Amino acid sequence: MSQKKYETPLLDELEKGPFPSFVTEIKTAAAKNDSANDLLGVLEQCYRERRTHWKHGGIVGVRGYGGGVIGRYSDVPNEYPGVAHFHTVRINQTSGFFYTSKALNDICDIWDKYGSGLTNLHGSTGDLVLLGTKTDALEAIFAETSSRGWDLGGSGSAMRTPSCCVGPGRCEWSMIDTLDITYALTQEFQDELHRPAFPYKFKIKTAGCGVDCIASVARADLSLIGTWKGDIQIDQAEVKNYAAKGMNIQGEIIDMCPTGCMSLNGGEIAIDNSNCSRCMHCIAKMTKALRPGKEHGATIMVGSKAPFVIGALLSHVIVPFMPLEPPYDNLKDLIRKMWEWWDEHGKNRERIGELIVRRGMREFLEFLELDPIPQMVFEPRRDPFYFWTEDELNK
Amino acid sequence: MSQKKYETPLLDELEKGPFPSFVTEIKTAAAKNDSANDLLGVLEQCYRERRTHWKHGGIVGVRGYGGGVIGRYSDVPNEYPGVAHFHTVRINQTSGFFYTSKALNDICDIWDKYGSGLTNLHGSTGDLVLLGTKTDALEAIFAETSSRGWDLGGSGSAMRTPSCCVGPGRCEWSMIDTLDITYALTQEFQDELHRPAFPYKFKIKTAGCGVDCIASVARADLSLIGTWKGDIQIDQAEVKNYAAKGMNIQGEIIDMCPTGCMSLNGGEIAIDNSNCSRCMHCIAKMTKALRPGKEHGATIMVGSKAPFVIGALLSHVIVPFMPLEPPYDNLKDLIRKMWEWWDEHGKNRERIGELIVRRGMREFLEFLELDPIPQMVFEPRRDPFYFWTEDELNK
Amino acid sequence: MADLPQRQTDIGPPHYMQFLPPVAQKNYGQWKYHEQLSGGSMVHVAESGDKLWTVRAASPRLISTDFIRGLTALADKYCGGHLRFTTRHNVEFLVSDESNLKPLMDELKQKNYMVGGIGDGISNIVHTQGWVHCHSAATDASGLVKVLMDEFADYFTGTKTLPARVRFAVACCTNMCGAVHCSDIAVVGIHRKPPTIVHEDVKRACEVPSTIGSCPTGAISPDPANKSVKIKEEKCMYCGNCYSVCPAMPISDPDNDGVAIVAGGKIGSLRSNPKFSKLVIPYLPNNTPKWPEVVAAFRTILTAYENGARKHERLGEWIDRVGWEKFFSLTGLPFTHQHIDDFTIARETYRTSAAFKW
Amino acid sequence: MADLPQRQTDIGPPHYMQFLPPVAQKNYGQWKYHEQLSGGSMVHVAESGDKLWTVRAASPRLISTDFIRGLTALADKYCGGHLRFTTRHNVEFLVSDESNLKPLMDELKQKNYMVGGIGDGISNIVHTQGWVHCHSAATDASGLVKVLMDEFADYFTGTKTLPARVRFAVACCTNMCGAVHCSDIAVVGIHRKPPTIVHEDVKRACEVPSTIGSCPTGAISPDPANKSVKIKEEKCMYCGNCYSVCPAMPISDPDNDGVAIVAGGKIGSLRSNPKFSKLVIPYLPNNTPKWPEVVAAFRTILTAYENGARKHERLGEWIDRVGWEKFFSLTGLPFTHQHIDDFTIARETYRTSAAFKW
Ligand code: SRM
Ligand code: SRM
Ligand code: SRM
Ligand code: SRM
Ligand code: SF4
Ligand code: SF4
Ligand code: SF4
Ligand code: SF4
Ligand code: SF4
Ligand code: SF4
Ligand code: SF4
Ligand code: SF4
């Protein structure tokens, strides 16, 4: 390998300082890989010119799949032939991002052989992203990875790779089996994941509780968030321990409870559970003393996304409480129905959240056969403009 | 006078009960007036049929004026000839709705002579409403009232009759002279009031303080609300008096202060004025102990209105603090500029608040030569979509 | 009409100062504090120590000249002829001489005036014309005001009080001349069927572009064949704005017209920002003459508020504190598709949080 | 490629259970509580009493296979080969045997890994591709992450703590792949000039209706003469969405591209509902390689927060408590026309209250 040697004075600045350096990483890969080396070169140019040097991706992929690979081409291919093609391969990560050394090493071996040696662990949708390869290596990469039990993630107008928080794998608050739900949905909807046939992308993120460590409420068309019914479990001895260790329970917990449903009497916490909104604050800050109630399920929310075209959206409640046990048929049915409605009415590049805003919640809820309940809204409408059906008038 | 005698079994029900009855009032007027008598008849029919029997008003009025009279015709004129025409005359009320017996008696005399003898004190814009007369009586009514010093109020696409709270006439919190401002603006803009030439109506309401007893923030295209700069004046002796009389100052005042800027120490109130939002709660509830700061002026807000066409609007801040002293030229200039912008860009039947929403606040502020400040918004925009001018780019 | 006096134009209203009682002229803008004396009386004290007593009484607003003369006679007798009206249509007798206070109140009582409206209770109702005078009315206003004020009379007179002021309003159509949109509890007249189009009249009486522009949902489009307009019925939510603009599109339908109840609005900036009222009951019938369903609904809401709110907490503040989901469970009012906004800012009302109450 | 193994399709990812450390398999869903041990370590305790220690270290996310092999070597040595990544790109070593904890941490330190990210401080930055891989980028992401994390390293390692978690994000264009819209403080790449239209390419490469539909402000219309589109420049706010849909409309312009800073968002439902981030600085230049203006802006915001917030109060909660007007005065950041919303829900942001702070 006789490589072009790039001077990278600007990028070199980014090797200083305590935080691990991506420049160092590129250089590490560059030492054994031409593509990575040319990436270094073109990136220095980008830093110099303060602009990108990539072109729109063409459609590339593996046989039988419509997604999983992001095609990417340089607009200066002659100067940097190693990145003339520089596609990324999205490998469907494991639920909760758990790995073994062996599994990761396997992937590294494949990637050193067929790719740039650079990766993203992980993409912000959750995929294990292999960053930079050429069109003719794609089939090989797929054969190597899939034969070892890995599959591609999503891209394009498809279900995107579902992801979740660590959940029951290591967290005391997980009220749903985030890892298993994510696995089960991914398996169930393989076709929807690999063969784009939707109006636009559809993301699913599952959080074990309202703390939402996977940012489900903000970044998923379908947000599943674990929650409970029943009273918060209180261990008063531990409450006293927290106080003994110096916690200002009144100030940090009682006064910060958003519903004002807590009180502290003689060092014991009392909760008016009927007014608790299950926000998780008290539980998170007093994990030894307070635990969620015993009946577990999920709040189902839909529609969050980035700003295009009508402004960023957060997901909103459509089912306040759904018990979620394998095989999750209730959830799968609901998802299928959502898709059916979206498929029918969604315009090209219209996310489901935007469609709900455009056509109103009523039609969506009626299609899903969900009754309207106040938990679906922060507040009722203000302007007295609304529709009646013939049915409603006649009764 | 030989009147038709109407049976009004439904309306009669509304003469029972402690609250003074409008039916009794109609009957009182009906005893001496055919129009009022026919109103009774047609109203009973409305109650029976559960629908209105009025038609769209045609344009009627007095010479030289384009407004001040609401034309109204019955859709059953043959049955109720007394209300075949049944126009209302809007008399511009006095500032703060202060009257003397003599003034009101004069009006009653005129109205008994030329109208139905029925009135509204007052219309919800504020006018003294004379309810029900015929087209050919209008000039006479106008001559009689105007010669006694009264003028008509507004209607149509004009400035509407300004109104205000009782203000300095009887209220300890008024920080602007609501009565005088209202009088001065009404006088200044007589032409705009009487000769509709705007895209739509324009209402002005002036409240002496944020308590807003005239509902200015909700019902006026231009809302003037008195406020202060400087520290809230505290009379600690009176604070102690309130406590002595049993007021729970901590619960009712300190804990209800929306900014949390108050505290109670040894029975004395302390206020971090830099964090006070001047909401008026503490002052209103402890009028003897707390008084607004000493520098007075008004917050100028624009745009409130009823729901058509884009949904109800509240007025929003455009000038956080404007000193208001006679002759109020600063305010008059601002109003004229607003109108100029609205005249230029407003569509037919588009209120100024709707126009601001449609074209964005920037253009409006720039036209008024007002700098943007955070007090104009609850929060900055969320989506990073915004405009730059060439100027801004080049600097 | 030769004997008419000389008309004057553009003179504006008479100057306010002449109507103020002398004590108010003297102490203009120099008030120090006030004290509530009863459900219908209060005293304002000036820096100078001077005092002005106010006695407030209910008026149905739609009043005869005789009613006014009754008021002025009392004002002459006890107030040197000085009286005013409030922004909620009550009348206020302005008493400068304390010795007139009790006699005035006694006479008011004896003559069956309803004295009250001051302090934390229910004052008079801001309202509109209804069937008395408006072509647009989907309900009557005066009748609704009467039955509501009768029902809640005790809260007007001060016999009963509430945690804070509760402001009612009535508007007879969605033009909302009665400022319903920021009231604690309010009624607004609504239709529930699309307008009919009388094509011949459209041609004659209506301007097509402004008729089209009047429709909040864009349901109206030109109908060139008829030189008229047409309505996409599934987009019409019966607001009646087209009828406001074009008389040839009548929308009234007695069997489907009625009222909606909204609640939780406020105007002042005290404690919390001004708030819009929100829909709580999408439809109740025009059950004339007494609208019992409406009265019952107000009672339900008021009772829940009375039981739940803290002192000084307005109805909307109480609801915001406990949450709308709790409001519906506490009142037992049904929640329907109509409650979920689908108009211009709908998405801001969707519950984008997993934190809510069961 | 004859020697390739047999491909499989639609198998999905491997089952998660095999990757969990045995103690996590055994105590799956049976965790009782956790304790933070240092800025980069914590222990989770199961109902059974079993424990699982976690040591967290920073990763730049854009990493070489060698970096990964470095991690797996450590995992093999101390964790029975078990490790995971977090939703913020950190790596977590899952230690089942307490005696491995200190040696692991020592070795990490010795090898210059940056251990931390746990608790009330600043964790790693959710971010995107930037100039490393995306055609759409108005800025780079990895470089911004690097300079910000260097600047605030002490808040990552736990040397310094904050009243609550502060979450950063970076997105290199308004597509916002880095979930900027609900972050405590975040950077988003922006353009400031309209795209240019390469008509020949539009014809060839773009679908006209979806290009028109992509424009949030409706600035694009058909240009039939050119079989292309045209832009009403005064309606264009340079979002670049048309360029996402149609490569023939390049928008990049080094002298005017740059970044905006947004702040005050949050995701969890604790205490307050999830919140959108709001614009705090409309434009800072791409001053490569170190974006000093961006770093300084973050410092300014963070310092104001640190000085003003109560314990457990997130940045957006602090701002909501003191008010945005106070935020601008405390930080000294200028307020401009760009801050005032004029997009879809603009009117909901207008201050419809006379209660605000000077
Ligand atoms: C790789 C990744 C960023 C990263 O560095 O992590 C990414 C990269 C791209 N995103 Fe993204 N998005 C990625 C996560 C996101 C997220 C975050 C998330 O999923 O949680 C969002 C915001 C949430 C959302 O979906 O709304 C996101 C919102 C977008 C959008 C805006 C979509 C919208 O409805 O507004 C686009 C534009 C588009 O679809 O054309 C987009 C488009 C793109 C494209 C395909 C560029 C394009 O216009 O064609 C980028 C390819 C870059 C490249 O060359 O590799 N990307 N994108 C993330 C996917 C990696 C993975 O699979 O794990
Ligand atoms: C008389 C009065 C109601 C009352 O009983 O008090 C009234 C009566 C009418 N209003 Fe009003 N409005 C009256 C105060 C209001 C208010 C309240 C206020 O001014 O504080 C509002 C809400 C605030 C606002 O302006 O937005 C109000 C909002 C409307 C609207 C809706 C305007 C809009 O922009 O959405 C219309 C429709 C129109 O202009 O065509 C309207 C139209 C009408 C018309 C002229 C009916 C029409 O469509 O042509 C009504 C004539 C009734 C009649 O025959 O007498 N009226 N109208 C009030 C005026 C009396 C006075 O001069 O003092
Ligand atoms: C007379 C009147 C002004 C006028 O120019 O006519 C008036 C007069 C006073 N108001 Fe008012 N308010 C008057 C309409 C209003 C309105 C407007 C409305 O109701 O449409 C409001 C806004 C209501 C809202 O926010 O929705 C209003 C909200 C208040 C408040 C705030 C209550 C609260 O805590 O939210 C106060 C302060 C208080 O009582 O603590 C107040 C206090 C007062 C004081 C005590 C002011 C003073 O020191 O003189 C006056 C006597 C109080 C009383 O009636 O108990 N006044 N007051 C109006 C009487 C209407 C009536 O007949 O009932
Ligand atoms: C490992 C991880 C989940 C995963 O599946 O990867 C995780 C793990 C934990 N989170 Fe988290 N959170 C993780 C991302 C998040 C996110 C998502 C994000 O940052 O994009 C959030 C939402 C942030 C937001 O609201 O904007 C998040 C908000 C929290 C909170 C709420 C903080 C608050 O008061 O607002 C807690 C509760 C607490 O600490 O009191 C929490 C608590 C926890 C606990 C204590 C839960 C537990 O008992 O195990 C875990 C260790 C805490 C720690 O890191 O200090 N975690 N946590 C993620 C680590 C990311 C990282 O490397 O830094
Ligand atoms: S979202 Fe809840 S269950 Fe999941 S890791 Fe975070 S705190 Fe634990
Ligand atoms: S979960 Fe939230 S609302 Fe419920 S008691 Fe705890 S702090 Fe209060
Ligand atoms: S608005 Fe203020 S100044 Fe005017 S009457 Fe009400 S309390 Fe007094
Ligand atoms: S006016 Fe309002 S914000 Fe100011 S101190 Fe009084 S209660 Fe607090
Ligand atoms: S609310 Fe409607 S019906 Fe009532 S007076 Fe106003 S315009 Fe007429
Ligand atoms: S009633 Fe309202 S929604 Fe229906 S067509 Fe007329 S304006 Fe449009
Ligand atoms: S944010 Fe924009 S530039 Fe960055 S990766 Fe996503 S699409 Fe590309
Ligand atoms: S950059 Fe954005 S606003 Fe400008 S034309 Fe393209 S899509 Fe429209």
CSV table of N, CA, C and O in Angstrom, one decimal, chain A residues 262-327:
chain,number,residue,atom,x,y,z
A,262,MET,N,-47.2,14.8,46.8
A,262,MET,CA,-46.4,14.1,47.9
A,262,MET,C,-46.4,15.0,49.1
A,262,MET,O,-46.4,16.2,49.1
A,263,SER,N,-46.2,14.3,50.3
A,263,SER,CA,-45.9,15.1,51.5
A,263,SER,C,-45.0,14.3,52.4
A,263,SER,O,-44.8,13.1,52.2
A,264,LEU,N,-44.4,15.0,53.3
A,264,LEU,CA,-43.5,14.4,54.2
A,264,LEU,C,-44.0,14.7,55.6
A,264,LEU,O,-44.2,15.8,56.0
A,265,ASN,N,-44.3,13.6,56.3
A,265,ASN,CA,-44.8,13.7,57.6
A,265,ASN,C,-44.0,12.9,58.6
A,265,ASN,O,-43.9,11.7,58.4
A,266,GLY,N,-43.4,13.6,59.5
A,266,GLY,CA,-42.6,12.9,60.5
A,266,GLY,C,-41.5,12.0,59.8
A,266,GLY,O,-41.3,10.9,60.2
A,267,GLY,N,-40.9,12.5,58.8
A,267,GLY,CA,-39.9,11.8,58.1
A,267,GLY,C,-40.3,10.7,57.2
A,267,GLY,O,-39.5,10.0,56.5
A,268,GLU,N,-41.7,10.5,57.1
A,268,GLU,CA,-42.2,9.5,56.1
A,268,GLU,C,-42.8,10.2,54.9
A,268,GLU,O,-43.5,11.2,55.1
A,269,ILE,N,-42.7,9.6,53.8
A,269,ILE,CA,-43.3,10.1,52.6
A,269,ILE,C,-44.7,9.6,52.4
A,269,ILE,O,-44.9,8.3,52.6
A,270,ALA,N,-45.6,10.4,52.1
A,270,ALA,CA,-47.0,10.0,51.8
A,270,ALA,C,-47.3,10.5,50.3
A,270,ALA,O,-46.9,11.6,50.0
A,271,ILE,N,-47.9,9.6,49.6
A,271,ILE,CA,-48.2,10.0,48.2
A,271,ILE,C,-49.7,9.8,47.9
A,271,ILE,O,-50.3,8.8,48.2
A,272,ASP,N,-50.3,10.8,47.4
A,272,ASP,CA,-51.7,10.7,46.9
A,272,ASP,C,-51.6,10.2,45.5
A,272,ASP,O,-51.6,11.0,44.5
A,273,ASN,N,-51.6,8.9,45.3
A,273,ASN,CA,-51.3,8.3,44.0
A,273,ASN,C,-52.3,8.6,43.0
A,273,ASN,O,-52.0,8.6,41.8
A,274,SER,N,-53.5,9.0,43.4
A,274,SER,CA,-54.5,9.3,42.4
A,274,SER,C,-54.2,10.6,41.7
A,274,SER,O,-54.7,10.9,40.6
A,275,ASN,N,-53.3,11.4,42.3
A,275,ASN,CA,-52.9,12.6,41.6
A,275,ASN,C,-51.4,12.5,41.1
A,275,ASN,O,-50.9,13.5,40.6
A,276,CYS,N,-50.8,11.4,41.2
A,276,CYS,CA,-49.5,11.2,40.7
A,276,CYS,C,-49.5,11.1,39.1
A,276,CYS,O,-50.4,10.4,38.6
A,277,SER,N,-48.7,11.8,38.4
A,277,SER,CA,-48.7,11.7,37.0
A,277,SER,C,-47.6,10.7,36.5
A,277,SER,O,-47.3,10.6,35.3
A,278,ARG,N,-47.0,10.0,37.5
A,278,ARG,CA,-45.9,9.0,37.2
A,278,ARG,C,-44.8,9.6,36.4
A,278,ARG,O,-44.2,9.0,35.5
A,279,CYS,N,-44.4,10.8,36.8
A,279,CYS,CA,-43.3,11.5,36.1
A,279,CYS,C,-42.0,10.9,36.3
A,279,CYS,O,-41.1,11.1,35.5
A,280,MET,N,-41.8,10.1,37.4
A,280,MET,CA,-40.5,9.4,37.6
A,280,MET,C,-39.5,10.2,38.4
A,280,MET,O,-38.5,9.7,38.8
A,281,HIS,N,-39.8,11.5,38.7
A,281,HIS,CA,-38.8,12.2,39.4
A,281,HIS,C,-38.4,11.6,40.8
A,281,HIS,O,-37.3,11.4,41.1
A,282,CYS,N,-39.4,11.4,41.6
A,282,CYS,CA,-39.1,11.0,43.0
A,282,CYS,C,-38.5,9.6,43.0
A,282,CYS,O,-37.5,9.4,43.7
A,283,ILE,N,-39.0,8.8,42.1
A,283,ILE,CA,-38.4,7.4,42.0
A,283,ILE,C,-37.0,7.5,41.6
A,283,ILE,O,-36.1,6.8,42.1
A,284,ALA,N,-36.7,8.3,40.6
A,284,ALA,CA,-35.3,8.3,40.0
A,284,ALA,C,-34.3,8.9,41.1
A,284,ALA,O,-33.2,8.5,41.1
A,285,LYS,N,-34.8,9.8,41.9
A,285,LYS,CA,-33.9,10.5,42.8
A,285,LYS,C,-33.8,9.7,44.1
A,285,LYS,O,-32.9,9.9,44.9
A,286,MET,N,-34.7,8.8,44.4
A,286,MET,CA,-34.7,8.0,45.6
A,286,MET,C,-34.9,6.5,45.3
A,286,MET,O,-35.8,5.9,45.8
A,287,THR,N,-34.0,6.0,44.5
A,287,THR,CA,-34.2,4.7,43.9
A,287,THR,C,-34.3,3.6,45.0
A,287,THR,O,-35.0,2.6,44.8
A,288,LYS,N,-33.7,3.8,46.1
A,288,LYS,CA,-33.8,2.8,47.1
A,288,LYS,C,-35.1,2.8,47.9
A,288,LYS,O,-35.5,1.8,48.5
A,289,ALA,N,-35.7,4.0,47.9
A,289,ALA,CA,-36.8,4.2,48.8
A,289,ALA,C,-38.2,4.0,48.0
A,289,ALA,O,-39.2,3.6,48.6
A,290,LEU,N,-38.1,4.4,46.8
A,290,LEU,CA,-39.4,4.5,46.0
A,290,LEU,C,-39.3,3.6,44.8
A,290,LEU,O,-38.3,3.6,44.1
A,291,ARG,N,-40.4,2.9,44.6
A,291,ARG,CA,-40.4,2.0,43.3
A,291,ARG,C,-41.8,2.2,42.7
A,291,ARG,O,-42.8,2.4,43.4
A,292,PRO,N,-41.8,2.0,41.4
A,292,PRO,CA,-43.1,2.1,40.7
A,292,PRO,C,-44.2,1.1,41.2
A,292,PRO,O,-43.8,0.1,41.9
A,293,GLY,N,-45.4,1.4,41.0
A,293,GLY,CA,-46.5,0.5,41.3
A,293,GLY,C,-46.3,-0.9,40.6
A,293,GLY,O,-45.5,-1.0,39.7
A,294,LYS,N,-47.2,-1.8,41.0
A,294,LYS,CA,-46.9,-3.2,40.5
A,294,LYS,C,-47.5,-3.6,39.2
A,294,LYS,O,-47.0,-4.6,38.6
A,295,GLU,N,-48.5,-2.9,38.7
A,295,GLU,CA,-49.0,-3.4,37.4
A,295,GLU,C,-48.3,-2.6,36.3
A,295,GLU,O,-48.3,-1.4,36.3
A,296,HIS,N,-47.7,-3.4,35.4
A,296,HIS,CA,-46.8,-2.7,34.4
A,296,HIS,C,-47.4,-2.8,33.0
A,296,HIS,O,-48.1,-3.8,32.6
A,297,GLY,N,-47.0,-1.8,32.2
A,297,GLY,CA,-47.4,-1.8,30.8
A,297,GLY,C,-46.7,-0.6,30.1
A,297,GLY,O,-45.7,-0.1,30.7
A,298,ALA,N,-47.3,-0.2,29.0
A,298,ALA,CA,-46.6,0.8,28.3
A,298,ALA,C,-47.6,1.9,27.9
A,298,ALA,O,-48.8,1.6,27.6
A,299,THR,N,-47.2,3.1,27.8
A,299,THR,CA,-47.9,4.2,27.2
A,299,THR,C,-47.5,4.2,25.7
A,299,THR,O,-46.3,4.2,25.4
A,300,ILE,N,-48.4,4.2,24.8
A,300,ILE,CA,-48.1,4.2,23.4
A,300,ILE,C,-48.3,5.6,22.8
A,300,ILE,O,-49.4,6.2,23.0
A,301,MET,N,-47.2,6.1,22.2
A,301,MET,CA,-47.3,7.4,21.7
A,301,MET,C,-46.8,7.4,20.2
A,301,MET,O,-46.1,6.6,19.8
A,302,VAL,N,-47.3,8.3,19.5
A,302,VAL,CA,-46.9,8.4,18.1
A,302,VAL,C,-46.5,9.8,17.6
A,302,VAL,O,-47.0,10.8,18.1
A,303,GLY,N,-45.6,9.8,16.6
A,303,GLY,CA,-45.5,10.9,15.8
A,303,GLY,C,-44.3,11.8,15.9
A,303,GLY,O,-44.2,12.8,15.2
A,304,SER,N,-43.3,11.5,16.8
A,304,SER,CA,-42.2,12.5,16.9
A,304,SER,C,-41.3,12.5,15.7
A,304,SER,O,-41.2,11.4,15.0
A,305,LYS,N,-40.6,13.6,15.4
A,305,LYS,CA,-39.8,13.7,14.3
A,305,LYS,C,-39.0,15.0,14.3
A,305,LYS,O,-39.4,15.9,15.0
A,306,ALA,N,-38.1,15.1,13.4
A,306,ALA,CA,-37.3,16.3,13.1
A,306,ALA,C,-38.2,17.4,12.4
A,306,ALA,O,-39.3,17.1,12.0
A,307,PRO,N,-37.6,18.6,12.3
A,307,PRO,CA,-38.5,19.7,11.9
A,307,PRO,C,-39.2,19.7,10.5
A,307,PRO,O,-40.2,20.4,10.3
A,308,PHE,N,-38.6,19.0,9.5
A,308,PHE,CA,-39.3,19.1,8.2
A,308,PHE,C,-40.6,18.4,8.2
A,308,PHE,O,-40.7,17.3,8.7
A,309,VAL,N,-41.6,18.8,7.6
A,309,VAL,CA,-41.9,20.0,6.9
A,309,VAL,C,-42.6,21.0,7.7
A,309,VAL,O,-42.6,22.2,7.5
A,310,ILE,N,-43.3,20.5,8.8
A,310,ILE,CA,-44.2,21.5,9.5
A,310,ILE,C,-43.7,21.9,10.9
A,310,ILE,O,-44.3,22.5,11.7
A,311,GLY,N,-42.4,21.5,11.1
A,311,GLY,CA,-41.8,21.8,12.4
A,311,GLY,C,-41.7,20.5,13.2
A,311,GLY,O,-42.4,19.6,13.0
A,312,ALA,N,-40.7,20.5,14.1
A,312,ALA,CA,-40.5,19.3,14.9
A,312,ALA,C,-41.7,18.9,15.7
A,312,ALA,O,-42.5,19.7,16.1
A,313,LEU,N,-41.9,17.6,15.8
A,313,LEU,CA,-43.0,17.1,16.6
A,313,LEU,C,-42.5,16.2,17.7
A,313,LEU,O,-41.5,15.5,17.5
A,314,LEU,N,-43.2,16.2,18.8
A,314,LEU,CA,-43.0,15.1,19.8
A,314,LEU,C,-44.1,14.1,19.7
A,314,LEU,O,-45.2,14.4,19.2
A,315,SER,N,-43.8,12.9,20.2
A,315,SER,CA,-44.9,11.9,20.1
A,315,SER,C,-46.0,12.2,21.1
A,315,SER,O,-45.8,12.8,22.1
A,316,HIS,N,-47.2,11.8,20.7
A,316,HIS,CA,-48.3,12.1,21.6
A,316,HIS,C,-49.1,10.8,22.0
A,316,HIS,O,-49.0,9.8,21.2
A,317,VAL,N,-49.7,10.8,23.1
A,317,VAL,CA,-50.4,9.6,23.6
A,317,VAL,C,-51.5,9.2,22.8
A,317,VAL,O,-52.4,9.9,22.4
A,318,ILE,N,-51.5,7.9,22.4
A,318,ILE,CA,-52.7,7.4,21.8
A,318,ILE,C,-53.3,6.2,22.6
A,318,ILE,O,-54.5,6.0,22.6
A,319,VAL,N,-52.5,5.5,23.3
A,319,VAL,CA,-53.0,4.4,24.2
A,319,VAL,C,-52.3,4.7,25.6
A,319,VAL,O,-51.1,4.6,25.7
A,320,PRO,N,-53.0,5.1,26.6
A,320,PRO,CA,-52.4,5.4,27.8
A,320,PRO,C,-51.7,4.3,28.5
A,320,PRO,O,-50.7,4.4,29.2
A,321,PHE,N,-52.3,3.1,28.4
A,321,PHE,CA,-51.7,1.9,29.1
A,321,PHE,C,-52.0,0.7,28.3
A,321,PHE,O,-53.2,0.3,28.0
A,322,MET,N,-51.0,0.0,27.9
A,322,MET,CA,-51.2,-1.3,27.2
A,322,MET,C,-50.2,-2.3,27.8
A,322,MET,O,-49.0,-2.1,27.9
A,323,PRO,N,-50.8,-3.4,28.3
A,323,PRO,CA,-50.0,-4.4,28.9
A,323,PRO,C,-49.2,-5.0,27.7
A,323,PRO,O,-49.7,-5.2,26.6
A,324,LEU,N,-47.9,-5.3,27.9
A,324,LEU,CA,-47.1,-5.8,26.8
A,324,LEU,C,-46.4,-7.1,27.3
A,324,LEU,O,-45.4,-7.1,28.0
A,325,GLU,N,-47.0,-8.2,26.8
A,325,GLU,CA,-46.4,-9.5,27.1
A,325,GLU,C,-46.2,-10.2,25.8
A,325,GLU,O,-47.0,-10.1,24.8
A,326,PRO,N,-45.1,-11.1,25.7
A,326,PRO,CA,-44.9,-11.8,24.5
A,326,PRO,C,-46.2,-12.6,24.1
A,326,PRO,O,-46.8,-13.1,25.1
A,327,PRO,N,-46.6,-12.8,22.9
A,327,PRO,CA,-45.9,-12.4,21.7
A,327,PRO,C,-46.3,-11.0,21.3
A,327,PRO,O,-46.0,-10.6,20.1
